[in-house]
Short mmCIF file of C-alpha atoms and ligand atoms in Angstrom, two decimals:
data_model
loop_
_atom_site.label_atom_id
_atom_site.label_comp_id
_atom_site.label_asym_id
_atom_site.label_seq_id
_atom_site.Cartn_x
_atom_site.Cartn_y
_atom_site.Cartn_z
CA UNK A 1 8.77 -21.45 -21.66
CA UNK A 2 11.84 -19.83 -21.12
CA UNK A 3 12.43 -15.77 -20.05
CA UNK A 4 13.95 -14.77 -23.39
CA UNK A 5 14.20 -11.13 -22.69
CA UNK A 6 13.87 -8.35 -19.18
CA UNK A 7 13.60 -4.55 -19.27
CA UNK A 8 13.47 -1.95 -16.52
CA UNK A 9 10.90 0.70 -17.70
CA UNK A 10 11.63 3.98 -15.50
CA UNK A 11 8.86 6.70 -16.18
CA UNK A 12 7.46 9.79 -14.66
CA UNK A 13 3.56 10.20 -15.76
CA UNK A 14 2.77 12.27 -12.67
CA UNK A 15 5.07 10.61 -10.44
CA UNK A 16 8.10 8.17 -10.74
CA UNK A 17 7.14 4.67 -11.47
CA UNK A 18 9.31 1.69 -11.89
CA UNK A 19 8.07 -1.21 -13.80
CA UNK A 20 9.64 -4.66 -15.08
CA UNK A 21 8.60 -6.11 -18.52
CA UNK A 22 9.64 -9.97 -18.52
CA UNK A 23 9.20 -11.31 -22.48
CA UNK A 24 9.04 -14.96 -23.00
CA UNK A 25 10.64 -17.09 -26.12
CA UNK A 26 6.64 -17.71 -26.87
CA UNK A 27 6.43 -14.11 -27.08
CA UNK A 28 4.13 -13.68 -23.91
CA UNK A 29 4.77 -10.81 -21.48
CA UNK A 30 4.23 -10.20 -17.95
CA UNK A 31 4.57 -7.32 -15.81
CA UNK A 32 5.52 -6.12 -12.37
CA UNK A 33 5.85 -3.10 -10.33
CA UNK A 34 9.08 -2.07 -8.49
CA UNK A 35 8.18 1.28 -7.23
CA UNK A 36 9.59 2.33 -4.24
CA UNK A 37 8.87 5.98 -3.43
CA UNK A 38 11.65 8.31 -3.29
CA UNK A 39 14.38 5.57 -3.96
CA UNK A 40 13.17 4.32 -7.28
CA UNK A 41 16.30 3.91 -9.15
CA UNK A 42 18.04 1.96 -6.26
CA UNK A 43 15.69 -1.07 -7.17
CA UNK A 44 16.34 0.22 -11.21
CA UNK A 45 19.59 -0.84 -10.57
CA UNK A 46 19.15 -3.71 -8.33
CA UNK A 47 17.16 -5.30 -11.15
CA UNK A 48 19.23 -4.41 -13.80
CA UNK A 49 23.00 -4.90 -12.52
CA UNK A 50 22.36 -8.13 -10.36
CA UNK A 51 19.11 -10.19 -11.23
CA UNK A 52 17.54 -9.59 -15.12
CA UNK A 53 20.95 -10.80 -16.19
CA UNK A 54 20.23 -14.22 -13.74
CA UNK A 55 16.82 -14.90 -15.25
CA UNK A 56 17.34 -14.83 -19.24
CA UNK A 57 17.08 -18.37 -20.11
CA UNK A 58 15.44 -19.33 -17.07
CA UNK A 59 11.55 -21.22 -16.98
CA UNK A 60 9.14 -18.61 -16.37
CA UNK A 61 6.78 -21.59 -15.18
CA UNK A 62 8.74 -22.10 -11.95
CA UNK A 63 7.48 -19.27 -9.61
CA UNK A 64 8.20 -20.29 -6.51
CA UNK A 65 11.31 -21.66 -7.31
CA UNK A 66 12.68 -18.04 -8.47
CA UNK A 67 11.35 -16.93 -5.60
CA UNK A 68 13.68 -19.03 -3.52
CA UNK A 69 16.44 -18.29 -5.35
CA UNK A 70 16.35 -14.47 -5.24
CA UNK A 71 15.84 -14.11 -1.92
CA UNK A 72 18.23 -17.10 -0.70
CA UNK A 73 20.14 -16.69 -3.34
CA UNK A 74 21.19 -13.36 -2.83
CA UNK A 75 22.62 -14.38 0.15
CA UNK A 76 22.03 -10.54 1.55
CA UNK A 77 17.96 -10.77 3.08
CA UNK A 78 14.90 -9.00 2.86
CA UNK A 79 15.13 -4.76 3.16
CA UNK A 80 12.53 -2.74 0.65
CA UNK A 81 15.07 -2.61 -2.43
CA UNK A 82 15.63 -6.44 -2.17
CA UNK A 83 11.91 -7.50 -1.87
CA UNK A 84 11.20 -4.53 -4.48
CA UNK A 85 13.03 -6.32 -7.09
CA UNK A 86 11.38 -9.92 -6.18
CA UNK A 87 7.81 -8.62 -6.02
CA UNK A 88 8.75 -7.38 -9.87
CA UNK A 89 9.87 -10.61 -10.87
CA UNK A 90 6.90 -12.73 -8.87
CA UNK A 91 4.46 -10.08 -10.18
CA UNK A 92 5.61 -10.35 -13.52
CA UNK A 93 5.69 -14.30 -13.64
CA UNK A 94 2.37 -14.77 -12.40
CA UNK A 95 1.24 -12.17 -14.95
CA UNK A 96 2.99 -14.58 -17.85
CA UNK A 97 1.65 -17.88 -16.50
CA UNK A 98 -2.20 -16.37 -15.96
CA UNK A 99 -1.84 -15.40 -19.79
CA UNK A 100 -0.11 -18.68 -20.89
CA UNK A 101 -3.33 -20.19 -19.36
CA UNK A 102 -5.54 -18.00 -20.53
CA UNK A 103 -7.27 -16.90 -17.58
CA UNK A 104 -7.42 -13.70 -15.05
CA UNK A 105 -4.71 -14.28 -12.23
CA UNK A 106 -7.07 -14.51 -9.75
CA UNK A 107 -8.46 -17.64 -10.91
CA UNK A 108 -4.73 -19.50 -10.26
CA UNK A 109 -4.89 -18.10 -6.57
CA UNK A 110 -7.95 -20.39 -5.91
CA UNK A 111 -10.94 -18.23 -7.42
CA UNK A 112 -13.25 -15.67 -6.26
CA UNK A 113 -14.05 -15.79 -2.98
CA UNK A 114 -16.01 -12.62 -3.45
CA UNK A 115 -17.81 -10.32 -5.80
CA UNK A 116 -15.47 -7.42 -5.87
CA UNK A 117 -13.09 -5.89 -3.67
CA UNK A 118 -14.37 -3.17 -1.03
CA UNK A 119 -12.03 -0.15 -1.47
CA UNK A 120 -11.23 3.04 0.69
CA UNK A 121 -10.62 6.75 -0.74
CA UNK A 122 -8.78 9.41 0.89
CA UNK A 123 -10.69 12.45 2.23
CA UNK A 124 -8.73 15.31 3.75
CA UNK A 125 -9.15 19.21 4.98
CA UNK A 126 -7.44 22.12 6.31
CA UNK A 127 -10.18 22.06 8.69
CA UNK A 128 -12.71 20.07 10.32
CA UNK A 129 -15.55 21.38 7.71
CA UNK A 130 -13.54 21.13 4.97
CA UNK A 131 -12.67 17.54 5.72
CA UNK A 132 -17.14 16.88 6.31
CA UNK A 133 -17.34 18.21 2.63
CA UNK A 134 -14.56 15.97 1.11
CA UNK A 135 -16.33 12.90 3.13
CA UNK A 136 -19.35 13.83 1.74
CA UNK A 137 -17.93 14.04 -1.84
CA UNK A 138 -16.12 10.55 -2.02
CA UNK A 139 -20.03 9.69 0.05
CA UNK A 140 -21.57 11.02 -3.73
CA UNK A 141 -18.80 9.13 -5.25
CA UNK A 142 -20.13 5.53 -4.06
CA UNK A 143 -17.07 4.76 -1.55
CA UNK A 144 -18.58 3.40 1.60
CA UNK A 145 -15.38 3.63 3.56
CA UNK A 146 -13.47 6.40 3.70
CA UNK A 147 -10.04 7.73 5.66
CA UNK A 148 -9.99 10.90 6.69
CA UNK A 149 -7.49 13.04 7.65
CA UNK A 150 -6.92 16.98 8.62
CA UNK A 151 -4.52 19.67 8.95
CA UNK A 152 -4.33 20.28 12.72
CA UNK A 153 -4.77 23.76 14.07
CA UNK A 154 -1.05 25.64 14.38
CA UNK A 155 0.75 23.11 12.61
CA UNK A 156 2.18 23.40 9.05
CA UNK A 157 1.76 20.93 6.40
CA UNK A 158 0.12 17.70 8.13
CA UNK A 159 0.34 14.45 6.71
CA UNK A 160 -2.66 13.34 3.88
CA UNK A 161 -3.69 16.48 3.16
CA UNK A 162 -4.36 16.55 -0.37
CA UNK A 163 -5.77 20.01 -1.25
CA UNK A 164 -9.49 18.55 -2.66
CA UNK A 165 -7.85 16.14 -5.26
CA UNK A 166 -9.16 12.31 -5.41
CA UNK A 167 -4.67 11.65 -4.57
CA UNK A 168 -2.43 13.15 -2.61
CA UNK A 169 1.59 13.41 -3.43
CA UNK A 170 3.92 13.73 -0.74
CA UNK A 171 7.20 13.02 -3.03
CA UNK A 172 8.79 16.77 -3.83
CA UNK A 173 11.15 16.80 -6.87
CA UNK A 174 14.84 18.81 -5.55
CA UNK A 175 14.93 18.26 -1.77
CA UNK A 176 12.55 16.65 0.95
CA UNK A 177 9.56 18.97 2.12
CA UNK A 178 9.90 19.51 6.01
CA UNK A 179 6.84 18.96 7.96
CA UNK A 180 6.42 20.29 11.65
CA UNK A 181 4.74 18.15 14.59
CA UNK A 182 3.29 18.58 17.70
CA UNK A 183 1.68 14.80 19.16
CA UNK A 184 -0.03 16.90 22.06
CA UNK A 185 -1.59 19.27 19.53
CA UNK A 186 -2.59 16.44 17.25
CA UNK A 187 -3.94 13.76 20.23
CA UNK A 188 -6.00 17.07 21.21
CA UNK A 189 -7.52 17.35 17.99
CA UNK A 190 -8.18 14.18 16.10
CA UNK A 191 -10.98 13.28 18.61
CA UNK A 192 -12.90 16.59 17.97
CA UNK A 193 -12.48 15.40 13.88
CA UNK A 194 -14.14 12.08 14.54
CA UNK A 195 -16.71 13.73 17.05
CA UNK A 196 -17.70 15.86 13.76
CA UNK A 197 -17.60 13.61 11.47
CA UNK A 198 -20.22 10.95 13.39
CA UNK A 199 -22.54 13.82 14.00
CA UNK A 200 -22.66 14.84 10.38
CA UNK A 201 -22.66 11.26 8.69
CA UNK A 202 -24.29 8.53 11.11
CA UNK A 203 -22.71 5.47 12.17
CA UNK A 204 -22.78 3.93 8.41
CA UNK A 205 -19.82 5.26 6.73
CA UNK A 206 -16.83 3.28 7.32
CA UNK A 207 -14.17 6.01 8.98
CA UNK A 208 -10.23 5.32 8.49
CA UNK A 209 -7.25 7.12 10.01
CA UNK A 210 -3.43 6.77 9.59
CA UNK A 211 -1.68 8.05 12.16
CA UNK A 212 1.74 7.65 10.20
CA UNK A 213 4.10 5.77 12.81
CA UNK A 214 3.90 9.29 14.74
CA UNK A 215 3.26 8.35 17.90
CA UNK A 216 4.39 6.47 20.93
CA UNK A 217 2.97 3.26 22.22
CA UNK A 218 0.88 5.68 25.27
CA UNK A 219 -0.09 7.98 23.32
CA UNK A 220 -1.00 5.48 20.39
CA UNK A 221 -3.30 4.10 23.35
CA UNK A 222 -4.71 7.56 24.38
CA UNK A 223 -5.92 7.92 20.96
CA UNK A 224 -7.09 4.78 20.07
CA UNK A 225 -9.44 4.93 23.62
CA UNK A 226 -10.57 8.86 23.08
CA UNK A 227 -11.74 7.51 19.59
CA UNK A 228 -13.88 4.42 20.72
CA UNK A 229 -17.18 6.37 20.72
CA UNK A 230 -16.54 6.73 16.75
CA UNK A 231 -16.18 3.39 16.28
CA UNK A 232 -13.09 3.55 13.58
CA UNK A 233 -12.83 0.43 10.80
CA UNK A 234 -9.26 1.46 11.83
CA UNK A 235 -6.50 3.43 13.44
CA UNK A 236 -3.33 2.96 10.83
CA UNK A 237 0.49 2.96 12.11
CA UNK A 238 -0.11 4.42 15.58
CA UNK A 239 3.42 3.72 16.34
CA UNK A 240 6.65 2.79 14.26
CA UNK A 241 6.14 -1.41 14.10
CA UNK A 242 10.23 -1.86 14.18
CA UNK A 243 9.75 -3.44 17.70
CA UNK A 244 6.63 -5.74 17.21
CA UNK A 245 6.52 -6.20 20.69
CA UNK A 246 5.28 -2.07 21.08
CA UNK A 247 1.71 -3.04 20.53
CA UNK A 248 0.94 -4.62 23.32
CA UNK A 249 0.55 -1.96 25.48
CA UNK A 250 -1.89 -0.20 23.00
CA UNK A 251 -3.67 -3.25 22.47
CA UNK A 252 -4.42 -3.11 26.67
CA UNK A 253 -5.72 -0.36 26.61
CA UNK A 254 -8.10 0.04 23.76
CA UNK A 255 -10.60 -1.64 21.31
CA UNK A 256 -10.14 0.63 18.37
CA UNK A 257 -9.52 -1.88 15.49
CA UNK A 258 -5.62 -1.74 14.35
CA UNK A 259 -4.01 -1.83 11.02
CA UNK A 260 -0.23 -1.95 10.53
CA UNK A 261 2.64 -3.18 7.79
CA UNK A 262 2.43 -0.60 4.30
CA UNK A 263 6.20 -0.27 5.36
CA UNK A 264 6.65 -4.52 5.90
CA UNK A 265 9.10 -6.44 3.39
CA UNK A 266 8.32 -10.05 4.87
CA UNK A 267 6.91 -12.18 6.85
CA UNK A 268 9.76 -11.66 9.55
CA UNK A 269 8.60 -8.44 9.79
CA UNK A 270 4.69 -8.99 11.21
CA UNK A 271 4.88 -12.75 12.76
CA UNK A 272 4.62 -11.94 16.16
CA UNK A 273 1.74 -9.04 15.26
CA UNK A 274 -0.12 -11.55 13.49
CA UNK A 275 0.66 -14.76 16.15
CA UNK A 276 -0.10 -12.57 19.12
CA UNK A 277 -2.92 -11.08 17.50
CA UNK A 278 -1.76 -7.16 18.08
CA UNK A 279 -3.32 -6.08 14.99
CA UNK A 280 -6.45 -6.48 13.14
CA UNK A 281 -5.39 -5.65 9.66
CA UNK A 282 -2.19 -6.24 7.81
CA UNK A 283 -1.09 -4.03 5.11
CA UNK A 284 1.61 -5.36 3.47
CA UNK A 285 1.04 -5.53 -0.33
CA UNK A 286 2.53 -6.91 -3.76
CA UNK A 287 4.93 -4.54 -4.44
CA UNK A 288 6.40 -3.90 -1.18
CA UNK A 289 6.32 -7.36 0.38
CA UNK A 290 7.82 -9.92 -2.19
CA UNK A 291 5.09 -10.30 -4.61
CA UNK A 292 2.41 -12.45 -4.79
CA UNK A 293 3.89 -15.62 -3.81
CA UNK A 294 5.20 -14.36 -0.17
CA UNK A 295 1.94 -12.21 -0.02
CA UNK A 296 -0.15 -15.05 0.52
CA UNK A 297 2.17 -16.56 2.90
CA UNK A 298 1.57 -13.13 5.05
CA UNK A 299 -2.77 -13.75 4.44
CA UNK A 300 -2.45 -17.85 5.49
CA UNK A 301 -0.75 -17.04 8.72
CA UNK A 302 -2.40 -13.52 9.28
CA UNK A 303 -6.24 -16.10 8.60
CA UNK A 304 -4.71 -18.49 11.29
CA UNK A 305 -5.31 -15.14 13.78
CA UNK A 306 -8.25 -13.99 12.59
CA UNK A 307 -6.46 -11.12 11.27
CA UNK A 308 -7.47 -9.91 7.96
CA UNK A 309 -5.80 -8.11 5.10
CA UNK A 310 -5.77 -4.32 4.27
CA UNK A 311 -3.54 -3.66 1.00
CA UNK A 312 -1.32 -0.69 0.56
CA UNK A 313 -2.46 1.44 -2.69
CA UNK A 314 -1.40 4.87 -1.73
CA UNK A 315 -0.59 6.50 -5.87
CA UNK A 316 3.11 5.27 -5.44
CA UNK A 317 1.67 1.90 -6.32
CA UNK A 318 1.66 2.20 -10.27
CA UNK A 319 -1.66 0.17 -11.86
CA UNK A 320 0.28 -2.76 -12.07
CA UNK A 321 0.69 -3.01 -8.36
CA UNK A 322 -3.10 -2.15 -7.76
CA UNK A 323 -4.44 -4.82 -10.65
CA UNK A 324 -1.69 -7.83 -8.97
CA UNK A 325 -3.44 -6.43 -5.07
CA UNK A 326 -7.26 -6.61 -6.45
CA UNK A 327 -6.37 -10.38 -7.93
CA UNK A 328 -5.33 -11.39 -4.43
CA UNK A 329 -7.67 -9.65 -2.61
CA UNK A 330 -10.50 -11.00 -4.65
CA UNK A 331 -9.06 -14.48 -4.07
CA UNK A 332 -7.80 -15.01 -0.37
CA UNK A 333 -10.57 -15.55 2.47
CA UNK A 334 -9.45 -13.26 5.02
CA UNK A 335 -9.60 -10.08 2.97
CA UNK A 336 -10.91 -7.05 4.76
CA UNK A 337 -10.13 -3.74 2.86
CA UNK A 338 -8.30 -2.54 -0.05
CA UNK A 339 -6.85 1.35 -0.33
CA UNK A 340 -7.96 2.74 -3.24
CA UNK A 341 -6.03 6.19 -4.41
CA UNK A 342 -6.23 7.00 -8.00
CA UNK A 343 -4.05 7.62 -10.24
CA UNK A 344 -3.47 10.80 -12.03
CA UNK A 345 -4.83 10.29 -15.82
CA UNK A 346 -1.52 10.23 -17.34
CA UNK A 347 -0.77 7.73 -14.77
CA UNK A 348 -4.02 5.83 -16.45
CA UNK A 349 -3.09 6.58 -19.99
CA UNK A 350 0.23 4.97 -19.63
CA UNK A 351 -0.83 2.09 -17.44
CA UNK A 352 -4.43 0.66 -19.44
CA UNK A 353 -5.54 -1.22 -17.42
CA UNK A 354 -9.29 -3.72 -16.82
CA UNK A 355 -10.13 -2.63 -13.34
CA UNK A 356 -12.91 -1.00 -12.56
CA UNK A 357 -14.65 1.02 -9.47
CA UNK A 358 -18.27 0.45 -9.08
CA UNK A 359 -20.53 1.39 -6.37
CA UNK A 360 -17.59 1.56 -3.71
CA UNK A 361 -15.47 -1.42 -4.53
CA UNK A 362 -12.90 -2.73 -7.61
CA UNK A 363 -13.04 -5.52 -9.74
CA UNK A 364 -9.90 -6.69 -11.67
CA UNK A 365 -11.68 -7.68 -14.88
CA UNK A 366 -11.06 -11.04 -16.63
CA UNK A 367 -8.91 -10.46 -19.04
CA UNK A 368 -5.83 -13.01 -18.92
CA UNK A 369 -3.53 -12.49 -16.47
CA UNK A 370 -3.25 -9.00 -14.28
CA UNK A 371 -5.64 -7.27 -16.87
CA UNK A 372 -2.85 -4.09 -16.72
CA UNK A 373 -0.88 -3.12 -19.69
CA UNK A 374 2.15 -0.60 -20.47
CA UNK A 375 2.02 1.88 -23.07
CA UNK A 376 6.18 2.36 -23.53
CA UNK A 377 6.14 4.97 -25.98
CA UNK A 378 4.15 7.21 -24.06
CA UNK A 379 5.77 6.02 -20.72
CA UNK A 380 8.92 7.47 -22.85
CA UNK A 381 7.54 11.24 -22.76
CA UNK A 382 7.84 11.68 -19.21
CA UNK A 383 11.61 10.69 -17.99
CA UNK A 384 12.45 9.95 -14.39
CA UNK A 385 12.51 12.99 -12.38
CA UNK A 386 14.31 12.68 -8.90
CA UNK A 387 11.45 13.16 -6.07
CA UNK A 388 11.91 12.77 -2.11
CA UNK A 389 9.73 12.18 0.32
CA UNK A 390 9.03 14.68 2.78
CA UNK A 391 10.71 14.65 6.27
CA UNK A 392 9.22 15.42 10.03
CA UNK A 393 10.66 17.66 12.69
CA UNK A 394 8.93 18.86 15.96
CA UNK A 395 8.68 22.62 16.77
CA UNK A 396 12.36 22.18 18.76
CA UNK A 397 13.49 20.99 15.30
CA UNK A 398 13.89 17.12 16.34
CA UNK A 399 13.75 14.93 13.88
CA UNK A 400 10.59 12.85 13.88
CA UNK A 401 8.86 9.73 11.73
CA UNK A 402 7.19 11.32 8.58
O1 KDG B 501 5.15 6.43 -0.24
C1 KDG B 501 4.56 6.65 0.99
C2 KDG B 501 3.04 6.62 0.86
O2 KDG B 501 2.62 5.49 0.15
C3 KDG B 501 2.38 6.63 2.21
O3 KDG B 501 2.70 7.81 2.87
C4 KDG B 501 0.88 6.53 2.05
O4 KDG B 501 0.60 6.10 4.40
C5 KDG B 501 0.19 6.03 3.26
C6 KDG B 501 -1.11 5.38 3.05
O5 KDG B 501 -1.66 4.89 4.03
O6 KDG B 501 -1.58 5.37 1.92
MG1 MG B 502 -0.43 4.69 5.67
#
């Protein structure tokens, strides 16, 4: 079963998306996402000027051995463009070999070891009783776990506030938005949020907050402690994870559950969270850490520690990404959470795809393989357009972690 043909399919249904179509000599087709959010056509290219013209002719049966190759082939390892481009190509073979066999992917990855897939939404306000009425609406919705973040008094523009809509864009087309950021403003605040919240709702709901990498270890373990009482599922990216080692001192100080890794390429880059057991979640998914096949490397040694997994699926992770994330997380043991933003319906229209929310969780359907499609004439109407993250400066003007 050789790869007979490889496109790059760039697109713009809402937001940029970058997606790899691998075509077989049988005539199958798998596909994978490459999406990485503000830098899309660096992977474009990576895929197109370096590996698609390595892999026509080559067995689309032998997963793991392309896997090997690309990354130690390459010579160059790991960094977001690199495992971008392997995810695509792991993604996209696992998609052709679930369909060659003619069942859903998850059933190669060992079967379900669940029903469905318990998923999170994204509630936000620009104030505290704005943000109880958006929990309350995704509440209506079915979701029984919910993040929840708010604009904090004084400052402009705070992170994940998405102006009532079930997604949120950050990525600006021209230049890079500028945030502003006070930690002392926001470490006062975020307890009096939770406080609220509890009152209104009860202990049930499942509360989630992502700090963003925006603070330091202290202060990470300030908040973490003032939010105890409200018993968090988690606290997301309290501090930038560059130095592993950082979490230990929030980790001594509090027993609000931690989650950690949407940023992680590998492996490398969460072993000694995971071995010294500094988080509770990992949140490294398909597209962003090397596909399926290094994925579940990440869950077997993250199961060993009794941590448990937490998927990325923010709406920069096109369908394809979301449908190859529900397979896994229906299939590995030590699944705890998946992030569920929709998409915007063009985003849906381009992308069909066999998932489905029900009663606050996903299912990826059993159709063969990934159960997500590409529609590339539509995905034609709406070109590339370039789009930047936004960046982070405190009221001095220093630049901070967005
Ligand atoms: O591209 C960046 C987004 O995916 C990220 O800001 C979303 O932090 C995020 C989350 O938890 O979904
Ligand atoms: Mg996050």
């Amino acid at each position: 079963m050789k790869i007979a043909d490889a496109k790059v399919i760039v697109c713009s249904p809402g937001r940029n998306f970058v997606t790899l179509k691998l075509v077989t000599e049988d005539g199958l087709y798998g596909l994978g996402d490459a999406t990485l959010n503000g830098r899309e056509l660096a992977v474009a290219s990576y895929l197109n000027d370096h590996v698609l013209p390595t892999l026509i002719g080559a067995d689309a049966r032998r997963i793991e051995d392309t896997w090997q190759l690309l990354y130690q082939g390459a010579y160059w390892r790991r960094g977001p463009v690199t495992m971008a481009a392997i995810a695509a190509v792991d993604t996209a073979l696992w998609d052709i070999k679930a369909k060659s066999l003619h069942v859903p992917l998850y059933q190669l990855l060992g079967g379900a070891s669940r029903e469905h897939v318990l998923v999170y939404g994204h509630a936000s306000g620009d104030g505290i009783e704005d943000a109880v009425k958006a929990v309350a609406d995704y509440l209506a919705l079915g979701y029984r776990a919910i993040r929840v973040q708010c604009a904090v008094p004084g400052l402009p523009g705070t992170y994940g506030v998405g102006g009532g809509k079930l997604f949120y864009e950050p990525a600006a087309r021209h230049a890079p938005p500028v945030n502003i950021w006070s930690s002392e403003r926001y470490l006062e605040f975020v307890p009096r949020l939770f406080a609220r919240l509890r009152q209104e709702f009860g202990p049930d709901p499942h509360l989630l907050h992502d700090v963003h990498h925006r603070l330091t270890p202290i202060e990470a373990a300030r908040l973490g402690k003032s939010l105890e009482p409200y018993h968090l599922f988690w606290l997301e990216d309290p501090t930038p994870a560059e130095v592993q080692a950082r979490f230990r001192l929030i980790r001594q100080h509090t027993t609000t559950p931690l989650a950690v890794g949407e940023v992680f390429n590998t492996i490398y880059d969460c072993h000694q969270l995971l071995e010294e057991r500094l988080v509770d979640y990992i949140r490294a998914t398909v597209v962003h850490a090397g596909g399926i096949s290094h994925l579940r490397k990440i869950a077997a040694l993250a199961e060993l520690h009794q941590v448990r997994t937490g998927c990325h699926g923010a709406t920069d992770l096109s369908p394809v990404c979301m449908a190859a994330a529900l397979h896994f997380d229906l299939s590995v043991h030590n699944f705890g959470i998946q992030e569920y933003m929709r998409h915007s319906s063009d985003t849906d229209r381009v992308f069909p795809h066999q998932y489905r929310f029900e009663a606050g969780a996903l299912h990826p359907g059993n159709a063969p393989g990934l159960g997500v499609d590409i529609d590339e004439t539509l995905a034609a109407q709406f070109p590339y357009q370039r789009a930047y993250l936004p960046v982070n400066r405190l009221q001095d003007g220093t630049v901070h972690s967005w």
